[in-house]
PDB file of C-alpha atoms in Angstrom:
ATOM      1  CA  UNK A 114     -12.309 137.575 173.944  1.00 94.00           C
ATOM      2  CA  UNK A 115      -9.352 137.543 172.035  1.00 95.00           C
ATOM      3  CA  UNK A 116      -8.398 134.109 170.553  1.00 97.00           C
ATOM      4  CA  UNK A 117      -5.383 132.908 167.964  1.00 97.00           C
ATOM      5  CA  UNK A 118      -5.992 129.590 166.560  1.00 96.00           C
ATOM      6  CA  UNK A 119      -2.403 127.932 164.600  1.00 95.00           C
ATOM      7  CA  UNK A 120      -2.891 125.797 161.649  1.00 91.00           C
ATOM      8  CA  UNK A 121      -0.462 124.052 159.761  1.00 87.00           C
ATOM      9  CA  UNK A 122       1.278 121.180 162.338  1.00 77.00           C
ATOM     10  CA  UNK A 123       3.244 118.754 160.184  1.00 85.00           C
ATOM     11  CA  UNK A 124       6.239 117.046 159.806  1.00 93.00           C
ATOM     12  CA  UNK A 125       8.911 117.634 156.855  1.00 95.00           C
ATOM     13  CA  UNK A 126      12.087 116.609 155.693  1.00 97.00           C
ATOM     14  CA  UNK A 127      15.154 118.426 156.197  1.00 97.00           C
ATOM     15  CA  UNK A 128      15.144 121.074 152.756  1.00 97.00           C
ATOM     16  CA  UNK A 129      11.682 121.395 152.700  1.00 97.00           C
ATOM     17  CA  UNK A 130       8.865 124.056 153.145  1.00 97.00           C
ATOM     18  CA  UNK A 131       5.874 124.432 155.050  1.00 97.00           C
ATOM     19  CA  UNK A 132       3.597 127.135 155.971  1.00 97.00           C
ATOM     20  CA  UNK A 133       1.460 128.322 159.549  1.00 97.00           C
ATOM     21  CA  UNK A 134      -1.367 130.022 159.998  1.00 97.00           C
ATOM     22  CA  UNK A 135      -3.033 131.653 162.406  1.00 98.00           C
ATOM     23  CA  UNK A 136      -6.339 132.914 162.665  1.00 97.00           C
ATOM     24  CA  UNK A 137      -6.950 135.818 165.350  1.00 97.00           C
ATOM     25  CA  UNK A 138     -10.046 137.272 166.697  1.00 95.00           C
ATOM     26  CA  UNK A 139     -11.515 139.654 169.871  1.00 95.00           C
ATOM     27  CA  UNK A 140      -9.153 142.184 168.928  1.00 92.00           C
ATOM     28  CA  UNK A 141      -9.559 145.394 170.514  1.00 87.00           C
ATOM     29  CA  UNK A 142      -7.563 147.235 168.488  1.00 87.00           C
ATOM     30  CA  UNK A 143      -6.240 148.253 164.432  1.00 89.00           C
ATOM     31  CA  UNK A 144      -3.010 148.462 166.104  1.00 94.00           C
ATOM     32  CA  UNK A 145      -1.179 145.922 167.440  1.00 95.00           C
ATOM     33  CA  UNK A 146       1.876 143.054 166.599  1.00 97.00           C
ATOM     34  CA  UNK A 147       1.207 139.999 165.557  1.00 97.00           C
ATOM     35  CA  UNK A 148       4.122 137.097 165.149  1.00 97.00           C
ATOM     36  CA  UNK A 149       5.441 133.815 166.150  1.00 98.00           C
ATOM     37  CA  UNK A 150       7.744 132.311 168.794  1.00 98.00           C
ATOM     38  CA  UNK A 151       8.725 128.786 168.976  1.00 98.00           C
ATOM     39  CA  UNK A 152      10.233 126.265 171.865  1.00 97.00           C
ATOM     40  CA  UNK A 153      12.074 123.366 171.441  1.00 96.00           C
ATOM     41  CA  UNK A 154      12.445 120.656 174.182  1.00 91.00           C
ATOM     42  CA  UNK A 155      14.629 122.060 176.369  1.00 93.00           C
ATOM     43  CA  UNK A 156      15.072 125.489 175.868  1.00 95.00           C
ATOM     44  CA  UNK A 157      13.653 129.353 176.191  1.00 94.00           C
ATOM     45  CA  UNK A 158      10.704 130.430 174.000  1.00 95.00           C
ATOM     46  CA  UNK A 159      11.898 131.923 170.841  1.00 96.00           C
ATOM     47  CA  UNK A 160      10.880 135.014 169.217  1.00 97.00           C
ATOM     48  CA  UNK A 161      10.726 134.176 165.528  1.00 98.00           C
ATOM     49  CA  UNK A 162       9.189 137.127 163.773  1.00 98.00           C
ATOM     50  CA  UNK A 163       6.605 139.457 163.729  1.00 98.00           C
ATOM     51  CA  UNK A 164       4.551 142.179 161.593  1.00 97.00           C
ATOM     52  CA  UNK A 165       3.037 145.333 162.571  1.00 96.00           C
ATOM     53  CA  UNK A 166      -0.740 145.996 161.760  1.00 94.00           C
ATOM     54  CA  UNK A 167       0.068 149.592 161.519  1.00 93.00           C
ATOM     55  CA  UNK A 168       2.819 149.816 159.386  1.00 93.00           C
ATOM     56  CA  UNK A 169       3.736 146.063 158.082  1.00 93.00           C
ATOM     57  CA  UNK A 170       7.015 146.597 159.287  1.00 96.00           C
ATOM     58  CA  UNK A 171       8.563 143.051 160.157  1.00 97.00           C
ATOM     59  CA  UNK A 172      10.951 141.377 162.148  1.00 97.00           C
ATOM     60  CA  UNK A 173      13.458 138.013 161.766  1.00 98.00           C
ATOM     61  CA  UNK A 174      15.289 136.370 164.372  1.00 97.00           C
ATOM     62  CA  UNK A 175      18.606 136.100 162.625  1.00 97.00           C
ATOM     63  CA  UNK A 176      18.398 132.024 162.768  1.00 97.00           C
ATOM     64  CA  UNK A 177      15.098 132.137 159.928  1.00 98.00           C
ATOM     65  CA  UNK A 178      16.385 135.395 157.755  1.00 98.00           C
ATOM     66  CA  UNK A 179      16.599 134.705 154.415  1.00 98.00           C
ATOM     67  CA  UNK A 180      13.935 131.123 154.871  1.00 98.00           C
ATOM     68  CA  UNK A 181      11.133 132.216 156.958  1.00 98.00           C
ATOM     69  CA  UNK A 182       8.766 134.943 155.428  1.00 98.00           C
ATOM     70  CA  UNK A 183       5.691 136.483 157.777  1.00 98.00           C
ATOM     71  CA  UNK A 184       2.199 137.932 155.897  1.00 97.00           C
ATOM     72  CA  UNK A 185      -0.924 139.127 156.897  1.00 96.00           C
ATOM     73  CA  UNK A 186      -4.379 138.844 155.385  1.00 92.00           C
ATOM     74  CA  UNK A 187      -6.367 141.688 156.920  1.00 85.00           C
ATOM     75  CA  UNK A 188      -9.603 140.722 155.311  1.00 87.00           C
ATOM     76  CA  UNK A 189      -9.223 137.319 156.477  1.00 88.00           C
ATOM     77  CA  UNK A 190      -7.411 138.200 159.537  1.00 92.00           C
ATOM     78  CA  UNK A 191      -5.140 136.196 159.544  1.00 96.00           C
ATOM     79  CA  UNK A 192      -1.412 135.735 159.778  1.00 97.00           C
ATOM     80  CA  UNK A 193       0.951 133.164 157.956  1.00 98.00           C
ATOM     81  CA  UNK A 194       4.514 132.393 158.386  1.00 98.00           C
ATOM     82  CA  UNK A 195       6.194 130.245 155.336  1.00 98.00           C
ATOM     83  CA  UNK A 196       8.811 128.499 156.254  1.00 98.00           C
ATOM     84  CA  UNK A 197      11.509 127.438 153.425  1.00 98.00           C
ATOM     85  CA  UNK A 198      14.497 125.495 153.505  1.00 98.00           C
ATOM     86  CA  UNK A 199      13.741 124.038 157.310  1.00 98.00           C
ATOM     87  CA  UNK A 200      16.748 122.663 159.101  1.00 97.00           C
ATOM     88  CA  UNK A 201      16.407 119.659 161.888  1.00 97.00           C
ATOM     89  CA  UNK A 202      16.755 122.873 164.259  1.00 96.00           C
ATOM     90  CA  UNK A 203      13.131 124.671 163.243  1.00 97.00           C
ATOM     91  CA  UNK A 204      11.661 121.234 165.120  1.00 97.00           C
ATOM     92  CA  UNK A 205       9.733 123.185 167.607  1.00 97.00           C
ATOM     93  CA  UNK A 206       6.235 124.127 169.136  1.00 97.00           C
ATOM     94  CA  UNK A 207       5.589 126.955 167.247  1.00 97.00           C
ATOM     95  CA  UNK A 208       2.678 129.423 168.745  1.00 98.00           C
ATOM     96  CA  UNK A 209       1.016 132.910 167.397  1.00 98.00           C
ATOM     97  CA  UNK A 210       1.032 135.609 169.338  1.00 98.00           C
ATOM     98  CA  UNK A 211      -0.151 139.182 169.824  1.00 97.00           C
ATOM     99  CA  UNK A 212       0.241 142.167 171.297  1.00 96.00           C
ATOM    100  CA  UNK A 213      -2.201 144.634 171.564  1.00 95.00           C
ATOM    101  CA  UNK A 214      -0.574 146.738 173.462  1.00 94.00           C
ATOM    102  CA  UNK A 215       1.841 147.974 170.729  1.00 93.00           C
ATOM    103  CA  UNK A 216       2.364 148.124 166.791  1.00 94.00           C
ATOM    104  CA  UNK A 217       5.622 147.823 166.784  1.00 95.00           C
ATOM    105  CA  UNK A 218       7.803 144.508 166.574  1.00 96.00           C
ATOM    106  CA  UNK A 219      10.992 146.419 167.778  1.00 93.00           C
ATOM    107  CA  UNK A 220      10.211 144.859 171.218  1.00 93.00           C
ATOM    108  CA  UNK A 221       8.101 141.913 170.454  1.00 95.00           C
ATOM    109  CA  UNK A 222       9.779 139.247 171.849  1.00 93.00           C
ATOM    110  CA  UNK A 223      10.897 141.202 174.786  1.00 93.00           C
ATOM    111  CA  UNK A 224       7.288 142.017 176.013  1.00 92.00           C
ATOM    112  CA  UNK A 225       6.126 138.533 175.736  1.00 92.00           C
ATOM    113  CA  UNK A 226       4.577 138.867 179.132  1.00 91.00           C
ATOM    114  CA  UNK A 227       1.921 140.821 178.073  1.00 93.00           C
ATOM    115  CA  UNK A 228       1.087 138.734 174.521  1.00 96.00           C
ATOM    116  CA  UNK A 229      -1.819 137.017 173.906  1.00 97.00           C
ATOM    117  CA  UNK A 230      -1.248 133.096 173.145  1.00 98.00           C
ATOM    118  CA  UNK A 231      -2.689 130.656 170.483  1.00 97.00           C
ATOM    119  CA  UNK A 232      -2.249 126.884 171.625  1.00 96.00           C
ATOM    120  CA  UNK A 233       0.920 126.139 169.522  1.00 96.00           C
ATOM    121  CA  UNK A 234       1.622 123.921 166.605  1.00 95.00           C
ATOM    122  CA  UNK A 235       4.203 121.791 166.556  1.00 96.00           C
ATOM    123  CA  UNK A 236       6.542 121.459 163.563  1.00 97.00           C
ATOM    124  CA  UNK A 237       8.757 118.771 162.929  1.00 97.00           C
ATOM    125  CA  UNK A 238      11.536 118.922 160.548  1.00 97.00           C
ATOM    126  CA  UNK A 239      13.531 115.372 160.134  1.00 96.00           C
ATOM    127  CA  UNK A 240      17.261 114.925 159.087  1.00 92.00           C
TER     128      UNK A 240
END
């Protein structure tokens, strides 16, 4: 059974840093995509990034290049995202999620239908 457990819920000022984890397990496969998405109140779930297992190719939505940074830990397999420099607008649910249907984050937040889902973490980031 494949599970993703997030770690890492807090709230932050506006400026400051904070980083997720998430633990994943019942993989089937070495190759697959691993990321995060995120939903505010009120609006579509949100690719934020992703890595490939295969490769460690990576992907940014443009609003978190430059802040947001996504890692893996293969022995421990896990996955972080560190967030930098949050703005009021990060203030989301933020869940893990995988895809073992594919390596590569090219289409990761297009096949979303098909991802496996940790329970989500919300983040709060105040002005």
């Amino acid at each position: 059974e494949v599970q993703l457990v997030e770690s890492g819920e807090d709230l932050v000022q506006a400026g400051g840093s904070l980083r997720l984890s998430c633990a994943a397990s019942g993989f089937t496969s070495d190759d697959y995509a691993i990321g995060w998405f995120r939903q505010a109140p009120g609006k579509e779930r949100e690719g934020v990034s992703c890595i490939s297992s295969k490769d460690g190719n990576t992907y940014y939505a443009d609003s978190v290049k430059g802040r947001f940074t996504i890692s893996s830990d293969n022995a421990k397999n896990t996955v972080y995202l560190q967030m930098n420099s949050l703005k009021p607008e990060d203030t989301a649910v933020y869940y893990c999620a995988a895809d073992l249907d594919s390596a590569d984050c090219t289409y990761f937040s297009t096949n979303y239908y098909r991802h496996y889902w940790g329970q989500g973490t919300q983040v709060t980031v105040s002005s």
